[in-house]
PDB file of C-alpha atoms in Angstrom:
ATOM      1  CA  MET A   1     -93.834 218.640 134.512  1.00 44.00           C
ATOM      2  CA  SER A   2     -96.180 218.391 137.448  1.00 45.00           C
ATOM      3  CA  THR A   3     -98.308 215.331 137.353  1.00 49.00           C
ATOM      4  CA  ASP A   4    -101.550 217.361 138.135  1.00 54.00           C
ATOM      5  CA  THR A   5    -101.641 218.781 134.715  1.00 61.00           C
ATOM      6  CA  PRO A   6    -104.511 217.659 132.444  1.00 78.00           C
ATOM      7  CA  SER A   7    -102.278 216.059 129.876  1.00 83.00           C
ATOM      8  CA  VAL A   8     -99.038 214.127 129.602  1.00 88.00           C
ATOM      9  CA  LYS A   9     -96.442 213.759 126.817  1.00 91.00           C
ATOM     10  CA  VAL A  10     -96.545 210.152 125.618  1.00 91.00           C
ATOM     11  CA  TRP A  11     -94.723 210.361 122.305  1.00 94.00           C
ATOM     12  CA  ASP A  12     -91.556 211.942 121.456  1.00 96.00           C
ATOM     13  CA  PRO A  13     -91.113 213.946 118.006  1.00 96.00           C
ATOM     14  CA  PHE A  14     -89.070 211.220 116.337  1.00 97.00           C
ATOM     15  CA  VAL A  15     -91.683 208.425 116.900  1.00 96.00           C
ATOM     16  CA  ARG A  16     -94.525 210.936 115.531  1.00 96.00           C
ATOM     17  CA  VAL A  17     -92.405 211.929 112.426  1.00 96.00           C
ATOM     18  CA  PHE A  18     -91.614 208.353 111.819  1.00 95.00           C
ATOM     19  CA  HIS A  19     -95.244 207.351 111.872  1.00 93.00           C
ATOM     20  CA  TRP A  20     -96.590 210.131 109.558  1.00 94.00           C
ATOM     21  CA  SER A  21     -93.588 210.004 107.157  1.00 96.00           C
ATOM     22  CA  LEU A  22     -93.901 206.229 106.792  1.00 94.00           C
ATOM     23  CA  ILE A  23     -97.612 206.593 105.831  1.00 92.00           C
ATOM     24  CA  VAL A  24     -96.747 209.137 103.088  1.00 95.00           C
ATOM     25  CA  LEU A  25     -93.517 207.365 101.813  1.00 95.00           C
ATOM     26  CA  PHE A  26     -95.310 204.010 101.745  1.00 93.00           C
ATOM     27  CA  GLY A  27     -97.985 205.584  99.563  1.00 93.00           C
ATOM     28  CA  ILE A  28     -95.448 207.120  97.279  1.00 95.00           C
ATOM     29  CA  ALA A  29     -93.605 203.840  96.944  1.00 94.00           C
ATOM     30  CA  TRP A  30     -96.841 202.009  96.245  1.00 93.00           C
ATOM     31  CA  TRP A  31     -98.109 204.446  93.573  1.00 95.00           C
ATOM     32  CA  SER A  32     -94.717 204.755  91.811  1.00 94.00           C
ATOM     33  CA  GLY A  33     -94.277 200.828  91.727  1.00 90.00           C
ATOM     34  CA  GLU A  34     -97.630 200.618  90.214  1.00 91.00           C
ATOM     35  CA  ASN A  35     -97.011 203.189  87.552  1.00 93.00           C
ATOM     36  CA  HIS A  36     -93.502 202.010  86.815  1.00 90.00           C
ATOM     37  CA  ASP A  37     -91.891 205.259  88.060  1.00 94.00           C
ATOM     38  CA  MET A  38     -88.850 203.353  89.163  1.00 92.00           C
ATOM     39  CA  GLU A  39     -86.686 206.467  90.084  1.00 93.00           C
ATOM     40  CA  ARG A  40     -89.361 207.908  92.458  1.00 95.00           C
ATOM     41  CA  HIS A  41     -89.858 204.280  93.732  1.00 95.00           C
ATOM     42  CA  LYS A  42     -86.159 203.843  94.643  1.00 95.00           C
ATOM     43  CA  GLN A  43     -86.118 207.330  96.329  1.00 96.00           C
ATOM     44  CA  ALA A  44     -89.082 206.492  98.414  1.00 96.00           C
ATOM     45  CA  GLY A  45     -87.499 203.103  99.331  1.00 96.00           C
ATOM     46  CA  TYR A  46     -84.362 204.672 100.508  1.00 97.00           C
ATOM     47  CA  ALA A  47     -86.067 207.093 102.602  1.00 97.00           C
ATOM     48  CA  ILE A  48     -88.215 204.188 104.073  1.00 96.00           C
ATOM     49  CA  PHE A  49     -85.096 202.157 104.723  1.00 97.00           C
ATOM     50  CA  ALA A  50     -83.669 205.198 106.623  1.00 98.00           C
ATOM     51  CA  LEU A  51     -86.687 205.749 108.699  1.00 97.00           C
ATOM     52  CA  VAL A  52     -87.129 202.091 109.725  1.00 97.00           C
ATOM     53  CA  VAL A  53     -83.376 201.761 110.672  1.00 97.00           C
ATOM     54  CA  PHE A  54     -83.692 204.953 112.674  1.00 98.00           C
ATOM     55  CA  ARG A  55     -86.852 203.534 114.453  1.00 97.00           C
ATOM     56  CA  VAL A  56     -84.965 200.284 115.293  1.00 97.00           C
ATOM     57  CA  PHE A  57     -82.155 202.283 116.641  1.00 98.00           C
ATOM     58  CA  TRP A  58     -84.613 204.503 118.619  1.00 97.00           C
ATOM     59  CA  GLY A  59     -86.222 201.279 119.995  1.00 97.00           C
ATOM     60  CA  PHE A  60     -83.131 200.942 122.020  1.00 97.00           C
ATOM     61  CA  ALA A  61     -81.886 204.460 122.618  1.00 97.00           C
ATOM     62  CA  GLY A  62     -85.154 206.637 122.328  1.00 96.00           C
ATOM     63  CA  SER A  63     -87.639 207.790 124.935  1.00 95.00           C
ATOM     64  CA  ARG A  64     -89.584 205.616 127.330  1.00 94.00           C
ATOM     65  CA  THR A  65     -92.450 204.767 125.067  1.00 93.00           C
ATOM     66  CA  ALA A  66     -90.415 204.305 122.053  1.00 95.00           C
ATOM     67  CA  ARG A  67     -88.242 201.565 123.568  1.00 95.00           C
ATOM     68  CA  PHE A  68     -89.123 197.875 122.537  1.00 95.00           C
ATOM     69  CA  ALA A  69     -88.331 196.880 126.162  1.00 92.00           C
ATOM     70  CA  GLN A  70     -91.405 198.980 127.204  1.00 90.00           C
ATOM     71  CA  PHE A  71     -93.944 197.548 124.755  1.00 89.00           C
ATOM     72  CA  LEU A  72     -92.735 194.105 123.606  1.00 92.00           C
ATOM     73  CA  LYS A  73     -94.248 191.808 126.287  1.00 89.00           C
ATOM     74  CA  GLY A  74     -94.400 188.031 126.587  1.00 90.00           C
ATOM     75  CA  PRO A  75     -97.505 185.900 125.661  1.00 88.00           C
ATOM     76  CA  GLY A  76     -98.731 186.031 129.289  1.00 88.00           C
ATOM     77  CA  ALA A  77     -98.760 189.749 129.398  1.00 84.00           C
ATOM     78  CA  VAL A  78    -100.636 189.840 125.989  1.00 83.00           C
ATOM     79  CA  MET A  79    -103.297 187.351 127.280  1.00 86.00           C
ATOM     80  CA  ALA A  80    -103.623 189.207 130.561  1.00 83.00           C
ATOM     81  CA  TYR A  81    -104.041 192.392 128.685  1.00 77.00           C
ATOM     82  CA  LEU A  82    -106.869 190.847 126.535  1.00 76.00           C
ATOM     83  CA  LYS A  83    -108.645 189.435 129.613  1.00 78.00           C
ATOM     84  CA  THR A  84    -108.512 192.461 131.907  1.00 73.00           C
ATOM     85  CA  HIS A  85    -108.272 195.628 129.765  1.00 63.00           C
ATOM     86  CA  ASP A  86    -111.424 197.636 129.539  1.00 56.00           C
ATOM     87  CA  GLY A  87    -110.227 199.722 126.558  1.00 53.00           C
ATOM     88  CA  GLU A  88    -110.788 203.006 128.587  1.00 53.00           C
ATOM     89  CA  THR A  89    -107.809 203.205 130.796  1.00 57.00           C
ATOM     90  CA  PRO A  90    -105.009 205.164 128.906  1.00 59.00           C
ATOM     91  CA  SER A  91    -101.876 203.054 127.973  1.00 68.00           C
ATOM     92  CA  ASP A  92     -98.379 204.435 128.453  1.00 75.00           C
ATOM     93  CA  GLY A  93     -97.429 204.328 124.816  1.00 81.00           C
ATOM     94  CA  HIS A  94     -98.270 200.915 122.939  1.00 85.00           C
ATOM     95  CA  ASN A  95    -100.205 198.447 124.883  1.00 81.00           C
ATOM     96  CA  PRO A  96     -98.958 194.693 124.964  1.00 83.00           C
ATOM     97  CA  LEU A  97    -100.984 193.805 121.633  1.00 81.00           C
ATOM     98  CA  GLY A  98    -100.371 196.991 119.875  1.00 83.00           C
ATOM     99  CA  GLY A  99     -96.610 196.697 120.519  1.00 88.00           C
ATOM    100  CA  TRP A 100     -96.420 193.452 118.714  1.00 90.00           C
ATOM    101  CA  SER A 101     -98.441 195.002 115.850  1.00 87.00           C
ATOM    102  CA  VAL A 102     -95.701 197.721 115.675  1.00 90.00           C
ATOM    103  CA  ALA A 103     -93.010 195.098 115.723  1.00 92.00           C
ATOM    104  CA  ALA A 104     -94.854 193.194 112.957  1.00 91.00           C
ATOM    105  CA  LEU A 105     -95.072 196.300 110.900  1.00 92.00           C
ATOM    106  CA  LEU A 106     -91.402 197.117 111.229  1.00 94.00           C
ATOM    107  CA  ALA A 107     -90.377 193.640 110.368  1.00 94.00           C
ATOM    108  CA  VAL A 108     -92.357 193.595 107.109  1.00 94.00           C
ATOM    109  CA  ILE A 109     -91.384 197.039 105.902  1.00 95.00           C
ATOM    110  CA  LEU A 110     -87.623 196.305 106.674  1.00 95.00           C
ATOM    111  CA  THR A 111     -87.929 193.004 104.800  1.00 95.00           C
ATOM    112  CA  ILE A 112     -89.594 194.896 101.887  1.00 95.00           C
ATOM    113  CA  THR A 113     -86.849 197.427 101.599  1.00 95.00           C
ATOM    114  CA  LEU A 114     -83.926 194.932 102.139  1.00 96.00           C
ATOM    115  CA  ALA A 115     -85.266 192.696  99.442  1.00 96.00           C
ATOM    116  CA  GLY A 116     -85.632 195.712  97.075  1.00 95.00           C
ATOM    117  CA  LEU A 117     -82.005 196.697  97.579  1.00 96.00           C
ATOM    118  CA  PHE A 118     -80.956 193.318  96.034  1.00 96.00           C
ATOM    119  CA  ALA A 119     -83.898 192.957  93.570  1.00 95.00           C
ATOM    120  CA  VAL A 120     -83.332 192.547  89.711  1.00 94.00           C
ATOM    121  CA  ASP A 121     -86.175 192.800  87.073  1.00 89.00           C
ATOM    122  CA  VAL A 122     -86.639 189.966  84.740  1.00 85.00           C
ATOM    123  CA  ASP A 123     -84.718 191.878  82.011  1.00 80.00           C
ATOM    124  CA  GLY A 124     -81.862 192.817  84.270  1.00 75.00           C
ATOM    125  CA  ILE A 125     -82.408 196.518  83.446  1.00 81.00           C
ATOM    126  CA  GLU A 126     -83.820 197.742  86.775  1.00 86.00           C
ATOM    127  CA  SER A 127     -82.029 196.684  89.902  1.00 92.00           C
ATOM    128  CA  GLY A 128     -81.466 197.587  93.504  1.00 94.00           C
ATOM    129  CA  PRO A 129     -78.147 199.325  94.562  1.00 95.00           C
ATOM    130  CA  LEU A 130     -76.857 195.908  96.034  1.00 96.00           C
ATOM    131  CA  ALA A 131     -77.872 193.754  93.067  1.00 94.00           C
ATOM    132  CA  ASP A 132     -74.249 193.473  92.056  1.00 92.00           C
ATOM    133  CA  TRP A 133     -73.362 191.661  95.314  1.00 94.00           C
ATOM    134  CA  VAL A 134     -75.573 188.783  94.427  1.00 94.00           C
ATOM    135  CA  SER A 135     -76.217 186.490  91.472  1.00 94.00           C
ATOM    136  CA  PHE A 136     -78.823 187.307  88.834  1.00 93.00           C
ATOM    137  CA  ASP A 137     -81.027 184.337  90.079  1.00 94.00           C
ATOM    138  CA  SER A 138     -80.674 185.556  93.754  1.00 95.00           C
ATOM    139  CA  GLY A 139     -81.548 189.146  92.511  1.00 94.00           C
ATOM    140  CA  ARG A 140     -84.739 187.524  91.017  1.00 95.00           C
ATOM    141  CA  VAL A 141     -85.706 185.750  94.214  1.00 96.00           C
ATOM    142  CA  ALA A 142     -85.120 189.091  96.017  1.00 96.00           C
ATOM    143  CA  SER A 143     -87.551 190.786  93.599  1.00 94.00           C
ATOM    144  CA  GLU A 144     -90.175 188.221  94.149  1.00 94.00           C
ATOM    145  CA  TRP A 145     -89.776 188.534  98.056  1.00 95.00           C
ATOM    146  CA  HIS A 146     -90.171 192.314  97.413  1.00 94.00           C
ATOM    147  CA  GLU A 147     -93.467 191.846  95.849  1.00 91.00           C
ATOM    148  CA  ALA A 148     -94.696 188.982  98.108  1.00 92.00           C
ATOM    149  CA  VAL A 149     -93.860 190.656 101.392  1.00 92.00           C
ATOM    150  CA  PHE A 150     -95.611 193.900 100.208  1.00 89.00           C
ATOM    151  CA  LYS A 151     -98.929 191.901 100.175  1.00 86.00           C
ATOM    152  CA  ALA A 152     -98.180 190.850 103.838  1.00 88.00           C
ATOM    153  CA  ALA A 153     -97.438 194.449 104.701  1.00 88.00           C
ATOM    154  CA  LEU A 154    -100.860 195.396 103.356  1.00 87.00           C
ATOM    155  CA  ALA A 155    -102.501 192.823 105.603  1.00 87.00           C
ATOM    156  CA  VAL A 156    -100.503 194.178 108.572  1.00 86.00           C
ATOM    157  CA  ILE A 157    -101.290 197.737 107.869  1.00 86.00           C
ATOM    158  CA  GLY A 158    -104.992 196.814 107.464  1.00 85.00           C
ATOM    159  CA  LEU A 159    -105.093 195.182 110.881  1.00 84.00           C
ATOM    160  CA  HIS A 160    -103.286 198.065 112.438  1.00 80.00           C
ATOM    161  CA  ILE A 161    -106.042 200.503 111.021  1.00 83.00           C
ATOM    162  CA  LEU A 162    -108.671 198.148 112.172  1.00 83.00           C
ATOM    163  CA  ALA A 163    -107.363 198.255 115.768  1.00 77.00           C
ATOM    164  CA  ILE A 164    -107.077 202.151 115.756  1.00 78.00           C
ATOM    165  CA  GLY A 165    -110.606 202.246 114.549  1.00 78.00           C
ATOM    166  CA  TYR A 166    -111.805 199.788 117.241  1.00 72.00           C
ATOM    167  CA  TYR A 167    -110.281 202.001 120.022  1.00 71.00           C
ATOM    168  CA  GLN A 168    -111.206 205.310 118.312  1.00 70.00           C
ATOM    169  CA  VAL A 169    -114.812 204.486 117.613  1.00 70.00           C
ATOM    170  CA  LEU A 170    -116.038 201.752 119.901  1.00 65.00           C
ATOM    171  CA  ASN A 171    -114.006 202.692 122.977  1.00 64.00           C
ATOM    172  CA  ALA A 172    -113.764 206.588 122.371  1.00 62.00           C
ATOM    173  CA  HIS A 173    -109.961 206.297 123.000  1.00 70.00           C
ATOM    174  CA  ASN A 174    -108.263 208.876 120.894  1.00 76.00           C
ATOM    175  CA  LEU A 175    -105.131 207.397 119.516  1.00 79.00           C
ATOM    176  CA  ILE A 176    -104.640 209.555 116.471  1.00 84.00           C
ATOM    177  CA  GLY A 177    -104.574 212.945 118.285  1.00 86.00           C
ATOM    178  CA  PRO A 178    -101.579 212.008 120.588  1.00 86.00           C
ATOM    179  CA  MET A 179     -99.600 210.870 117.558  1.00 89.00           C
ATOM    180  CA  ILE A 180    -100.052 214.271 116.194  1.00 91.00           C
ATOM    181  CA  THR A 181     -99.606 216.396 119.290  1.00 92.00           C
ATOM    182  CA  GLY A 182     -97.535 213.945 121.379  1.00 91.00           C
ATOM    183  CA  ARG A 183     -99.951 214.454 124.229  1.00 90.00           C
ATOM    184  CA  ARG A 184    -102.948 212.714 125.714  1.00 85.00           C
ATOM    185  CA  ASP A 185    -105.429 213.428 128.570  1.00 80.00           C
ATOM    186  CA  ARG A 186    -104.293 211.989 131.672  1.00 72.00           C
ATOM    187  CA  GLY A 187    -107.677 210.250 132.282  1.00 61.00           C
ATOM    188  CA  LYS A 188    -109.287 209.255 135.674  1.00 46.00           C
ATOM    189  CA  ASN A 189    -106.761 206.361 136.107  1.00 45.00           C
ATOM    190  CA  GLU A 190    -103.178 206.232 134.936  1.00 53.00           C
ATOM    191  CA  VAL A 191    -101.254 203.030 134.167  1.00 53.00           C
ATOM    192  CA  GLY A 192    -100.705 200.818 137.012  1.00 52.00           C
ATOM    193  CA  GLY A 193    -102.808 203.279 139.285  1.00 48.00           C
ATOM    194  CA  GLU A 194     -99.742 205.620 139.141  1.00 53.00           C
ATOM    195  CA  ALA A 195     -99.476 209.080 137.411  1.00 59.00           C
ATOM    196  CA  VAL A 196     -97.186 208.793 134.263  1.00 76.00           C
ATOM    197  CA  GLU A 197     -94.575 211.355 133.565  1.00 86.00           C
ATOM    198  CA  ASP A 198     -93.849 213.161 130.322  1.00 90.00           C
ATOM    199  CA  VAL A 199     -91.339 211.151 128.056  1.00 93.00           C
ATOM    200  CA  LYS A 200     -87.891 212.385 127.771  1.00 94.00           C
ATOM    201  CA  TRP A 201     -85.361 211.815 125.029  1.00 95.00           C
ATOM    202  CA  SER A 202     -81.701 212.508 124.546  1.00 96.00           C
ATOM    203  CA  PRO A 203     -80.608 214.965 121.770  1.00 96.00           C
ATOM    204  CA  VAL A 204     -77.188 213.446 121.620  1.00 97.00           C
ATOM    205  CA  MET A 205     -78.499 209.944 121.228  1.00 97.00           C
ATOM    206  CA  ALA A 206     -80.840 211.316 118.470  1.00 97.00           C
ATOM    207  CA  LEU A 207     -78.048 213.068 116.645  1.00 98.00           C
ATOM    208  CA  ILE A 208     -75.872 209.853 116.801  1.00 98.00           C
ATOM    209  CA  GLY A 209     -78.871 207.958 115.398  1.00 98.00           C
ATOM    210  CA  ILE A 210     -79.427 210.461 112.585  1.00 97.00           C
ATOM    211  CA  ALA A 211     -75.658 210.641 111.559  1.00 98.00           C
ATOM    212  CA  GLY A 212     -75.340 206.871 111.497  1.00 98.00           C
ATOM    213  CA  VAL A 213     -78.477 206.139 109.670  1.00 98.00           C
ATOM    214  CA  GLY A 214     -77.650 208.904 107.057  1.00 97.00           C
ATOM    215  CA  ALA A 215     -74.131 207.370 106.598  1.00 97.00           C
ATOM    216  CA  LEU A 216     -75.457 203.925 106.210  1.00 97.00           C
ATOM    217  CA  THR A 217     -78.116 204.974 103.807  1.00 97.00           C
ATOM    218  CA  TRP A 218     -75.658 206.831 101.528  1.00 97.00           C
ATOM    219  CA  ALA A 219     -73.444 203.736 101.636  1.00 97.00           C
ATOM    220  CA  VAL A 220     -76.367 201.521 100.654  1.00 97.00           C
ATOM    221  CA  MET A 221     -77.395 204.001  97.745  1.00 96.00           C
ATOM    222  CA  SER A 222     -73.854 203.921  96.399  1.00 94.00           C
ATOM    223  CA  GLY A 223     -73.842 200.041  96.554  1.00 93.00           C
ATOM    224  CA  PHE A 224     -70.986 200.286  99.075  1.00 92.00           C
ATOM    225  CA  LYS A 225     -68.788 201.313  96.206  1.00 88.00           C
ATOM    226  CA  PHE A 226     -66.559 204.266  97.393  1.00 81.00           C
ATOM    227  CA  GLY A 227     -64.064 204.541  94.676  1.00 66.00           C
TER     228      GLY A 227
END
């Protein structure tokens, strides 16, 4: 696409589907857990597990702005961003601070789902598909982690929402629209003073990721019991 067009594609469809699907599924998992609807809770958990694992894969094989190498920067880069960024110049994907927010969110959500896979309730009636691979006491520890890290996830999500609100309201920097459409206005200045090109992604890598994550999720749901 020509760089003189008024908008640029900054998010590929997989990042956007991940983002909005995670919001819905996390809400379903929360609601079903509070209402003791364990079947729906497990189904939401499996879907979240698949989403997060694919997002990790896509962080290495996906489009430019989806890759961890693009948005996970060292402390020096984060401090420089905080000191110099005016909040008005568009970022090419996640900024250095937002990138670590995304990493923290992925970490806590993945921890919750992994703990849930091994969790056992106090009566030993409800359990995750991998609970047979650990002792009852270990399953109880996993259950406690499942609940404790959930609270940490709420804190991380809260900070994520506050940051979006800060850019959206105080800096008039629209972050929600591009995550829906995949595009943002170029603005007066591009990142680093250079025009940013549309992101590109590989359909082959996407299919590999989807197939691999689907197979892994099915294996996890069956407790790795194939007989």
